[in-house]
Coordinates of C-alpha atoms and ligand atoms in Angstrom, one line a residue:
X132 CA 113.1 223.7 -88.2
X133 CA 109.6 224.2 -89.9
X134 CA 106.4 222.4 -88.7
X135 CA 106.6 219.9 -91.7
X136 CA 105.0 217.3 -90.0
X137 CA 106.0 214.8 -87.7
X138 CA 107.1 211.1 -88.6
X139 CA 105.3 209.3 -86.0
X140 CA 105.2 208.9 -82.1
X141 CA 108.1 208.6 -80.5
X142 CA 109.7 207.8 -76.7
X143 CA 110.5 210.7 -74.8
X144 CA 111.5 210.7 -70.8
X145 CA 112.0 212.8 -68.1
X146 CA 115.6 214.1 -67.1
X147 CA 115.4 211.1 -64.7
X148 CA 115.1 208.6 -67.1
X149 CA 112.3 206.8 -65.0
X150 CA 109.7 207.2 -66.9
X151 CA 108.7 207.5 -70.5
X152 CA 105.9 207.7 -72.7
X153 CA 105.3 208.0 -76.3
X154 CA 104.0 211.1 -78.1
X155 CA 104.1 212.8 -81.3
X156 CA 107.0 215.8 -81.5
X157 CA 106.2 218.8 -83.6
X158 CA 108.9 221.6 -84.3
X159 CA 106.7 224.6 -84.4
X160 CA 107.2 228.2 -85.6
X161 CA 105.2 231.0 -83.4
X162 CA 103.0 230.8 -86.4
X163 CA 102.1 227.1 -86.2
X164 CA 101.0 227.4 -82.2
X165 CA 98.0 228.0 -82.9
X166 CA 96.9 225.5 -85.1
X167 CA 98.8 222.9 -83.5
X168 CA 96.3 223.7 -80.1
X169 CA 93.4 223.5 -83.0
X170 CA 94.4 220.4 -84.3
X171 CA 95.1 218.9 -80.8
X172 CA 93.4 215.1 -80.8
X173 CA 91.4 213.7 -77.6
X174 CA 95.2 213.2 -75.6
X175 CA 95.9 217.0 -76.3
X176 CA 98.8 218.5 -77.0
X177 CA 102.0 219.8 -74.1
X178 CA 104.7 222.5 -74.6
X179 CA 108.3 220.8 -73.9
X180 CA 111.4 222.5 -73.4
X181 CA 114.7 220.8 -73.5
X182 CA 113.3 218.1 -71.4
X183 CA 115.4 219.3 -68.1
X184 CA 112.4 218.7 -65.8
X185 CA 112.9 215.0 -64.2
X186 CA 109.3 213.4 -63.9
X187 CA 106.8 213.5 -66.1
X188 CA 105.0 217.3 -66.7
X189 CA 106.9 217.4 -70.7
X190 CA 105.7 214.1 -71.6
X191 CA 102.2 213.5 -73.1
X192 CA 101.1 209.8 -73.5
X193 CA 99.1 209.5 -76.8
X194 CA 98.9 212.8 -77.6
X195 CA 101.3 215.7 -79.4
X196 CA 104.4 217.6 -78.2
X197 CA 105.5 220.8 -78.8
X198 CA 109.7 220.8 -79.2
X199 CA 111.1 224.0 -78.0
X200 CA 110.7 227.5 -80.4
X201 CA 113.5 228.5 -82.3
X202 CA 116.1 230.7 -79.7
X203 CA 115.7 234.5 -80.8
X204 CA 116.7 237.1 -78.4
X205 CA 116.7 240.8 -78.0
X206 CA 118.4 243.2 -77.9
X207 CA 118.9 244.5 -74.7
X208 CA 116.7 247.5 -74.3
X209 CA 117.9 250.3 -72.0
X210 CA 116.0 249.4 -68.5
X211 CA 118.2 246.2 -68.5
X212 CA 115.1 244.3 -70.0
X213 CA 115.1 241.6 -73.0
X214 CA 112.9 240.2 -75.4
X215 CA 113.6 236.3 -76.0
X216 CA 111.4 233.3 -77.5
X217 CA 110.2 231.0 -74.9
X218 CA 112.7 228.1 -76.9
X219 CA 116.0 230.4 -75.8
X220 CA 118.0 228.3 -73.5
X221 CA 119.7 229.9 -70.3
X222 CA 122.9 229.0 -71.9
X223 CA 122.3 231.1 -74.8
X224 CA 120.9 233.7 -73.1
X225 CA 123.6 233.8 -70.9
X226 CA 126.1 234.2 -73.5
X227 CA 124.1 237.1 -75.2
X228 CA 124.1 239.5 -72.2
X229 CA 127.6 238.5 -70.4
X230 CA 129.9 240.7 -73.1
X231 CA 126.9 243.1 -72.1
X232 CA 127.6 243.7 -69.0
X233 CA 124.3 241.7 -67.8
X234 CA 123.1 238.4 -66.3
X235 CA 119.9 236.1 -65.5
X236 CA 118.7 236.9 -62.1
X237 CA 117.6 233.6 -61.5
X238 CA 119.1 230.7 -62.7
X239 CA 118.7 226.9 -61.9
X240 CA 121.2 224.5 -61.8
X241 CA 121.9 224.2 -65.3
X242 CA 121.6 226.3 -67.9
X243 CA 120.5 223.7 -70.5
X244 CA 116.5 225.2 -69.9
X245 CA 114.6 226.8 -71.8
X246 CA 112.7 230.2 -71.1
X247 CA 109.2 228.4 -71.7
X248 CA 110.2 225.9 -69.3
X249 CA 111.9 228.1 -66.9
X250 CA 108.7 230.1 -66.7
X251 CA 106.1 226.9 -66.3
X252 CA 108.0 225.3 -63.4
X253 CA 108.9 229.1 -62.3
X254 CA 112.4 227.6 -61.3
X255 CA 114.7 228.9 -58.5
X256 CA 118.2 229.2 -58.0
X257 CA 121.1 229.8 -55.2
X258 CA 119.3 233.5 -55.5
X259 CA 115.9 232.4 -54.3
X260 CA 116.1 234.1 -50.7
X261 CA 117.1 237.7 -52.2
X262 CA 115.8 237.7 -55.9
X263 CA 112.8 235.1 -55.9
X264 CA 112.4 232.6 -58.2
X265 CA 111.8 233.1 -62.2
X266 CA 108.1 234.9 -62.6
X267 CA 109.3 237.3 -60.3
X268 CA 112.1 238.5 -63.0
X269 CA 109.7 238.3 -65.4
X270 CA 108.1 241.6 -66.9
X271 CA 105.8 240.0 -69.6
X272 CA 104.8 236.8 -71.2
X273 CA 103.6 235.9 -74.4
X274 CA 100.9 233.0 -74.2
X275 CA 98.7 231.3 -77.1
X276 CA 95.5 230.6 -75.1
X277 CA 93.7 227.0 -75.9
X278 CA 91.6 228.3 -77.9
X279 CA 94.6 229.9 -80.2
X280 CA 94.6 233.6 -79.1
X281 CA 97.6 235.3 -78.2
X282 CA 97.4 237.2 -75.3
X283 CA 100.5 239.2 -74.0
X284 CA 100.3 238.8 -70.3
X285 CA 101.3 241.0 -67.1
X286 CA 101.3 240.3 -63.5
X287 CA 99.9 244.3 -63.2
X288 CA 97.3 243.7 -66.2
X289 CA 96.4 240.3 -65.9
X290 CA 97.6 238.9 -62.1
X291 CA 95.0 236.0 -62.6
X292 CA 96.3 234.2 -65.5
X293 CA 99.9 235.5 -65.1
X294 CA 100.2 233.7 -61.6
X295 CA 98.2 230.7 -63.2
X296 CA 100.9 230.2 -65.9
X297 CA 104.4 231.6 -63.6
X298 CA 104.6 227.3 -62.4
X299 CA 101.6 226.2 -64.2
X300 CA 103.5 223.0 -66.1
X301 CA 102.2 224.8 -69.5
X302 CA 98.8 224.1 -68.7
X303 CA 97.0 227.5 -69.3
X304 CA 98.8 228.0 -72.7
X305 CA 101.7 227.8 -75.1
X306 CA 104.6 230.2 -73.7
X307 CA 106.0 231.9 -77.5
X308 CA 107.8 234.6 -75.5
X309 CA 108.6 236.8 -73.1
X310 CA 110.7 240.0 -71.9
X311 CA 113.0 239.2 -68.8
X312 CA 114.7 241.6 -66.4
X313 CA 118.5 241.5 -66.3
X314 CA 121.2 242.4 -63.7
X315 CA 124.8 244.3 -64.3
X316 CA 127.5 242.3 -64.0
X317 CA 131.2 243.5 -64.0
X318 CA 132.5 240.2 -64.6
X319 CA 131.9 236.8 -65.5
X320 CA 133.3 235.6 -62.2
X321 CA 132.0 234.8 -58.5
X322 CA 133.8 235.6 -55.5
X323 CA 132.9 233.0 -53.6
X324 CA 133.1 231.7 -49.6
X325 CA 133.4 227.7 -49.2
X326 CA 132.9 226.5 -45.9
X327 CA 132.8 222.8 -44.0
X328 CA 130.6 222.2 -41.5
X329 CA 129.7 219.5 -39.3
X330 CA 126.1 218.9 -38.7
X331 CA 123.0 219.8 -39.9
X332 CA 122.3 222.3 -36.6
X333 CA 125.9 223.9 -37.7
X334 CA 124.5 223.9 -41.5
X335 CA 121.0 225.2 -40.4
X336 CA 122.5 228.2 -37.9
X337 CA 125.3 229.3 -40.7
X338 CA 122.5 229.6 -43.5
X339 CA 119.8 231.4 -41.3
X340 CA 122.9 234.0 -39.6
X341 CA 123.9 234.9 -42.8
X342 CA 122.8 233.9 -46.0
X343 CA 121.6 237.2 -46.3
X344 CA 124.9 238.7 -46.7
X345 CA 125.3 236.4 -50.0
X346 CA 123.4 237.3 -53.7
X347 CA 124.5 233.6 -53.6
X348 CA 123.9 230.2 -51.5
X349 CA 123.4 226.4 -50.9
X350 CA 125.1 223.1 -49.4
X351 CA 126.1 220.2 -50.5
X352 CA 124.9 217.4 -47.9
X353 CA 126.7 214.3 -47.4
X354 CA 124.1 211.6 -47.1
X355 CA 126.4 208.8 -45.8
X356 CA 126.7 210.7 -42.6
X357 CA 125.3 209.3 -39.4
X358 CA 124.9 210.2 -35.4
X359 CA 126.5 213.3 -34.8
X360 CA 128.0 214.0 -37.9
X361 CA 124.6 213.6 -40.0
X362 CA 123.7 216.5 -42.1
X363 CA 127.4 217.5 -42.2
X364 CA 127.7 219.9 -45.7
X365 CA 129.6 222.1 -47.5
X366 CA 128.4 225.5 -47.8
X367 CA 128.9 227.6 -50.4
X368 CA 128.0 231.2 -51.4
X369 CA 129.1 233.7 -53.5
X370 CA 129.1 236.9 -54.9
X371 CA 129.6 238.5 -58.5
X372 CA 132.8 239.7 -58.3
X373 CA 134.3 243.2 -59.6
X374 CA 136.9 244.2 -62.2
X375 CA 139.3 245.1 -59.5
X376 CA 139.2 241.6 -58.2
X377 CA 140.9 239.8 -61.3
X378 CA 144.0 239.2 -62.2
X379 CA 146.1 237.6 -65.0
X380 CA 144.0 235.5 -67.5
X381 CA 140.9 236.2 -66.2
X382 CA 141.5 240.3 -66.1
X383 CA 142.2 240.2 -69.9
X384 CA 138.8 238.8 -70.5
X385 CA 136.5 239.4 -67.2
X386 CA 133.0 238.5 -69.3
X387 CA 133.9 235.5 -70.8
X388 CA 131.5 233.2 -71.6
X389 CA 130.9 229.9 -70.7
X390 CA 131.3 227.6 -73.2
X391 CA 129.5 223.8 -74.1
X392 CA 129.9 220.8 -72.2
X393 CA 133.4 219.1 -72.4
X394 CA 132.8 215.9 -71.8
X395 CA 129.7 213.3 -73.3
X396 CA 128.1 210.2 -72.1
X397 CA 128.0 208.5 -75.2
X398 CA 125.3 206.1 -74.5
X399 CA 123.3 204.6 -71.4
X400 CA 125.5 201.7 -69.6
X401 CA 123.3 198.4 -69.2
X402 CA 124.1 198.8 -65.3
X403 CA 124.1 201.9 -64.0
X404 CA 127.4 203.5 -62.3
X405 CA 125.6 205.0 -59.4
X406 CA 126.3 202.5 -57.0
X407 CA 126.5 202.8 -53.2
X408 CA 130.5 202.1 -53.1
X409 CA 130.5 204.5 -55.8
X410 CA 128.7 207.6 -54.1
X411 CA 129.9 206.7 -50.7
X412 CA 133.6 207.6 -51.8
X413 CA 132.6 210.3 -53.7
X414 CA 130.7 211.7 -50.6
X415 CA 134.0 211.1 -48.1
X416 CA 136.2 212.8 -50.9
X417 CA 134.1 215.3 -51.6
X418 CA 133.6 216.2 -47.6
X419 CA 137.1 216.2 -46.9
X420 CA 138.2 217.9 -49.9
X421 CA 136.9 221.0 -49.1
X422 CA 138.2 223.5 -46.7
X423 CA 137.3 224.1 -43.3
X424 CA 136.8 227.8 -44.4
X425 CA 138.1 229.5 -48.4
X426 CA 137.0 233.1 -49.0
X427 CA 137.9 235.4 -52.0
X428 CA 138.1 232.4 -54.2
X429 CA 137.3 233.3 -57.5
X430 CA 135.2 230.4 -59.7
X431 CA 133.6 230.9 -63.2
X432 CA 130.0 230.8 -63.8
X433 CA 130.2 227.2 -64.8
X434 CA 131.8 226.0 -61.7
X435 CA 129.8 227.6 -59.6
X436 CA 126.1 227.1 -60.8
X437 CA 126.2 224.8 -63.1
X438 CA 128.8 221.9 -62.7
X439 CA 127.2 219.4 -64.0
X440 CA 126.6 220.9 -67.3
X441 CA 130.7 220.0 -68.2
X442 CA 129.4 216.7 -68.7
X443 CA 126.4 216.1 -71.6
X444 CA 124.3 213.3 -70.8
X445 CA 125.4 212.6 -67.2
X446 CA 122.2 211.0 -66.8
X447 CA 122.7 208.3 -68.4
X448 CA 125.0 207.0 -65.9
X449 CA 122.2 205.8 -63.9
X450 CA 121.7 203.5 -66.9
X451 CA 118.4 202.2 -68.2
X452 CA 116.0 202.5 -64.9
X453 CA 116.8 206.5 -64.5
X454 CA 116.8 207.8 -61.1
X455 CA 114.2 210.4 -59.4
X456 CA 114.8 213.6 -58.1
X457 CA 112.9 214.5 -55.1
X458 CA 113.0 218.4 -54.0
X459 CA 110.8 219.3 -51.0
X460 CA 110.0 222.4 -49.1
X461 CA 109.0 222.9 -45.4
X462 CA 108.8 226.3 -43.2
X463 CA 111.6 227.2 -41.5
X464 CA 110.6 226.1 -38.0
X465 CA 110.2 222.9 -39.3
X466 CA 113.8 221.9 -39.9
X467 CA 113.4 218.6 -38.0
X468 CA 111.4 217.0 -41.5
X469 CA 114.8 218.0 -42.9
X470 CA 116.7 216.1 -40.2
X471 CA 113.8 213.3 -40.2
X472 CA 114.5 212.4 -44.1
X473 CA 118.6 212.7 -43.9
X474 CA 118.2 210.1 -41.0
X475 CA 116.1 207.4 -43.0
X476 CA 118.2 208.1 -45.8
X477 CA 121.1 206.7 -44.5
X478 CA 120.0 204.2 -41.7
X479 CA 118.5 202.8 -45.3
X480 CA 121.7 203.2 -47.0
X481 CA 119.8 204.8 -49.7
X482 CA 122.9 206.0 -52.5
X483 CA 122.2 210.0 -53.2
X484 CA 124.8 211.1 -55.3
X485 CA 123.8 214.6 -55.3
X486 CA 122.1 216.4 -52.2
X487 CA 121.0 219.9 -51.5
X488 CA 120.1 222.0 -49.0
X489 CA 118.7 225.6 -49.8
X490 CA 117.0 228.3 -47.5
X491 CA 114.1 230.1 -49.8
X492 CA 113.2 233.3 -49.1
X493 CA 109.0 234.2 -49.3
X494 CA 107.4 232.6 -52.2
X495 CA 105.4 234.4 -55.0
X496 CA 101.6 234.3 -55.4
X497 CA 102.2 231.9 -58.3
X498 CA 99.3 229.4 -58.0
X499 CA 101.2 226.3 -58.6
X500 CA 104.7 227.9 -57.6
X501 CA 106.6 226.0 -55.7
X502 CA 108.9 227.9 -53.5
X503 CA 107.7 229.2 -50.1
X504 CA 109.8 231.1 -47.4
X505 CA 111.9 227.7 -45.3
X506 CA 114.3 224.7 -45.8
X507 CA 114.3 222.7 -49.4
X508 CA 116.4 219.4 -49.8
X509 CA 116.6 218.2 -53.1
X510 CA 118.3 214.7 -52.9
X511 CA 119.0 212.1 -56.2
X512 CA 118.3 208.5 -55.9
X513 CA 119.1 205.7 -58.5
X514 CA 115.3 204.3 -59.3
X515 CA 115.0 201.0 -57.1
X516 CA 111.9 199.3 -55.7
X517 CA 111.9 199.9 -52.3
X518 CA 112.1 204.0 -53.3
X519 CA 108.4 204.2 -53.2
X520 CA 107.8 203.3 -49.7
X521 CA 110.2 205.6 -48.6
X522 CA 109.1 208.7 -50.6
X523 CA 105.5 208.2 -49.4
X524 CA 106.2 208.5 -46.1
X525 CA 108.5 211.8 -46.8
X526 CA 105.1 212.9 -48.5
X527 CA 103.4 212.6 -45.2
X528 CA 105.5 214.4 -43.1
X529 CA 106.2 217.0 -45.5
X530 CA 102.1 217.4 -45.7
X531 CA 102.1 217.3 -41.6
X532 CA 104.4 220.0 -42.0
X533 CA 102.6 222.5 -44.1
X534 CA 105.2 221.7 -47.0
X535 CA 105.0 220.6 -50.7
X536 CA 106.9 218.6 -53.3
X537 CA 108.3 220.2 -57.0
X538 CA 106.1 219.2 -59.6
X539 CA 109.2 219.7 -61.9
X540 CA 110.9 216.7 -60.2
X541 CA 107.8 214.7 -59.8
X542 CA 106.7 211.7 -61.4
X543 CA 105.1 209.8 -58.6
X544 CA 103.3 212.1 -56.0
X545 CA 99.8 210.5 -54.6
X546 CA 97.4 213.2 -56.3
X547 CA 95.1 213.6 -52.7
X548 CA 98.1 215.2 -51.2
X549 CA 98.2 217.9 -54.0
X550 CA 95.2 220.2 -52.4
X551 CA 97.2 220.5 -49.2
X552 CA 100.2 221.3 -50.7
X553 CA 99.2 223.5 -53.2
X554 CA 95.8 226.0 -51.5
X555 CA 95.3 227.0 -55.0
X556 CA 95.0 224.0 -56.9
X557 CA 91.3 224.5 -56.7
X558 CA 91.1 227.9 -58.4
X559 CA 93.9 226.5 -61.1
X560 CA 91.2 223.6 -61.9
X561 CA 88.7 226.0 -62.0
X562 CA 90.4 228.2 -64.4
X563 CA 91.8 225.4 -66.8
X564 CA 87.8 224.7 -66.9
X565 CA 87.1 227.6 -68.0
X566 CA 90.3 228.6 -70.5
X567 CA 90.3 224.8 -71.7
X568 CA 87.1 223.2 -71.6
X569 CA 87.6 220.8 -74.4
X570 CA 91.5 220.0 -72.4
X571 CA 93.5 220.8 -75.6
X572 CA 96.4 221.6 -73.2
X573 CA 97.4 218.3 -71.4
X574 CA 100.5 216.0 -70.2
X575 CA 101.3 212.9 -68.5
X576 CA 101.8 215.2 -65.3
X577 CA 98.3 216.7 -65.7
X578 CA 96.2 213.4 -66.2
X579 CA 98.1 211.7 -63.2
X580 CA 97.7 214.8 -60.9
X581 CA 94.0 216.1 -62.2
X582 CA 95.5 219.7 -62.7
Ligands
FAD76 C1 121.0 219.4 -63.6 C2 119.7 220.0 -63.2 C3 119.7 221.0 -62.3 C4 118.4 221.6 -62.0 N1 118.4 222.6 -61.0 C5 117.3 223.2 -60.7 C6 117.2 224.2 -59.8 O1 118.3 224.6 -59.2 N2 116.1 224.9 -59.6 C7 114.9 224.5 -60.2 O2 113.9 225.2 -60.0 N3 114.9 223.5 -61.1 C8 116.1 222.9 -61.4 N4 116.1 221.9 -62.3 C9 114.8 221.6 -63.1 C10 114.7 222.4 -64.3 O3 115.2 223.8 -64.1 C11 113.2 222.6 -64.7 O4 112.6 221.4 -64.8 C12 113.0 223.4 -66.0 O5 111.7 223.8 -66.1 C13 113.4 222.6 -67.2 O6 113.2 223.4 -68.4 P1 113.0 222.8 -69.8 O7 113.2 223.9 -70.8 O8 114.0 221.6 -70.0 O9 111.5 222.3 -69.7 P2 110.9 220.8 -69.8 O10 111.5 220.0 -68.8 O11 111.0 220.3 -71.2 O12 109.4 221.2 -69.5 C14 109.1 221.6 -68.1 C15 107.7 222.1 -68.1 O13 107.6 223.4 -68.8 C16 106.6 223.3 -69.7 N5 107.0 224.1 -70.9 C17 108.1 224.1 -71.6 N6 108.1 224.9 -72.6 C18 106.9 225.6 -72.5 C19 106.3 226.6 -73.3 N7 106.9 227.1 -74.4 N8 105.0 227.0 -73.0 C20 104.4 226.4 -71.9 N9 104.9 225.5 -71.1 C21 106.2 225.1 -71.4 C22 106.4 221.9 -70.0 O14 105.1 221.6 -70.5 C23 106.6 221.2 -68.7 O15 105.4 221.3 -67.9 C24 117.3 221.2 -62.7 C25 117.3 220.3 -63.7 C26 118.5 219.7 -64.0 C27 118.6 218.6 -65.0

């Protein structure tokens, strides 16, 4: 849709639903970037995507917001690389290069992102530990600076402000595009290996032995466990699987591609349905349902990175308080912060309907990235008061422990933790000072956080 002028501000909110604010929306063309950033008032102006990211770094208080480009993509050139508008969604993207023989090298858990956003929060997947995270797949990007001029950026011809923007929360420009590398794919399929294990020390020794041997991993914890069985997960990693591995109705089409949700939330409940009874028999059913050990099972793209995409809106069962996401990242010798926050979060009895436990291979020299080479948990909690208290003091000992929180899924972080967490925060200020004196570029994330 053409930029023909917005009616007014309007509520937008993080994936999480906890918090909201009110900005204007603009549906730019490339074209209007520019003069959108010129026009920006005092509250500035932020890039949003499809509003995956949980907290608050797409939300802009006062000020304008920039809805997603219209998706264009390609074509597929012959180094396996592709052109696409920073407004493509994974999802689309992923249906343009399956019957192609390609896919995304990185992708998150769902694939309702956009490119623009996958690029600002440089977002991982199951892949981290052999393929990085995104702005290492990435072979260009195409930014509109502050001051309106494009610049087509490299991390060979311009590391500085290619590892500012690769997790920089759109802060050092407007993303409009960018070309992306691909991988082959014989099929649309993963061969997968599902395996139950009993602790966290049997979780921790199975990742580190041989995740390596996997394109593909991560484990579902079950947070209701306690004493010996705490930390007890389901592991399960995967590979792409060949031609000669299908049979029957997935031979006759091996690249099919995935399709839209099937299921909606129609609207948000007036209580939310993530209730402690509720997530505690999910967790026992979902423990025991799986096997002690499956391989060669074959599972579709949908099933095994995205789930929760088959259900559109599956936020909104957390009804009208939302819920917060809270992903953090410690080196691998430092596995007992892990342990420490699976033990307080269920001696408090804290519901976490969806819990995961990743090993990251090195990070990248993105400034603001967050991946770094150890143990990430991302765990879900229904908002509730006594959250805060909790989440402060997992701040602390993920500080102590030379780790850092995901800006993506943050809403709430105390900003004198950020230096330690992030080394170059102070050469990212110094650069937005210097690309954005006047702070056209700016979010809800940003003013909280001083980035
Ligand atoms: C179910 C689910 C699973 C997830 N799993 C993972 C996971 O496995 N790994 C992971 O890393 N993340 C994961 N996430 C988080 C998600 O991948 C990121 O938050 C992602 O960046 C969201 O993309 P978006 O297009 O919705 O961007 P938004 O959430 O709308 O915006 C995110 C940031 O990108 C910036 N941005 C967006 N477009 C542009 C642009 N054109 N130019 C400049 N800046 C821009 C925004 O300003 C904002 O700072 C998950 C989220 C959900 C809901």
């Amino acid at each position: 849709m053409p930029d023909d002028g917005p009616l007014g501000p309007e509520v937008l909110t993080g994936w999480g639903g906890a918090v909201r604010s009110a900005g204007t929306l603009h549906h730019p063309t490339a074209a209007d970037v520019a003069r959108r950033l010129g026009a920006a008032g005092p509250r500035g102006l932020i890039a949003r995507g499809l509003g995956r990211s949980y907290g608050d770094p797409a939300l802009n208080a006062g000020g304008d917001v920039l809805a997603p480009l219209p998706t264009a993509i390609g074509p597929l050139a012959g180094d396996g690389t592709v052109e696409v508008s920073a407004g493509t969604s994974l999802h689309d993207l992923v249906r343009f290069l399956l019957p192609r023989g390609r896919f995304v090298p990185v992708t998150p858990g769902t694939r309702y992102v956009t490119v623009g956003g996958a690029l600002a929060c440089d977002v991982h997947g199951k892949s981290h530990h052999r393929s990085g995270s995104f702005g290492d797949q990435v072979v260009s990007v195409d930014l509109v600076l502050p001051d309106g001029t494009a610049r087509t950026v490299t991390p060979e011809t311009d590391a500085e402000l290619y590892w500012a923007t690769v997790g920089g929360m759109g802060l050092t420009g407007v993303i409009t595009g960018a070309r992306l590398r691909t991988v082959p794919v014989e099929t649309a399929y993963l061969d997968t290996t599902t395996r139950r294990l009993g602790d966290l020390d049997a979780v921790l020794a199975e990742m580190v032995a041989s995740d390596d041997d996997y394109a593909y991993s991560v484990a579902w914890i079950d947070t209701d466990a306690r004493g010996s069985s705490l930390g007890r997960a389901v592991l399960s990693r995967g590979d792409h699987a060949t031609r000669d591995q299908l049979s029957g109705r997935s031979a006759a089409d091996p690249l099919a591609v995935p399709g839209p949700p099937r299921v909606t939330v129609p609207f948000v409940p007036p209580v939310g349905l993530v209730t402690r009874p509720a997530v505690r028999a999910f967790n026992e059913l979902w423990f025991h349902k799986a096997p002690r050990l499956r391989t060669g099972e074959l599972q579709t793209i949908s099933q095994f990175f995205h789930p929760l995409d088959g259900v559109a809106h599956w936020n909104r069962l957390y009804g009208p308080r939302g819920f917060v996401q809270y992903q953090l990242v410690v080196p691998e010798h430092r596995d007992d912060v892990v342990r420490s926050v699976l033990e307080q979060v269920s001696r408090d009895r804290h519901p976490t309907f969806l819990t995961v436990l990743k090993r990251f291979g090195p990070g990248n020299p993105g400034w603001l990235s967050f991946p770094t080479a150890g143990w990430t948990l991302a765990l879900d909690f229904p908002a509730r008061r006594d959250l805060a208290p909790m989440l402060d003091r997992f701040d602390e000992e993920v500080v102590a422990a030379g780790g850092r929180v995901y800006l993506a899924k943050d809403a709430r972080l105390r900003p004198e933790l950020l230096p330690a967490m992030y080394p170059r925060l102070a050469d990212f200020r110094e650069l937005r000072d210097r690309l954005d004196p006047e702070r056209r570029l700016q979010s809800d994330l940003a003013r909280r956080l001083s980035l």
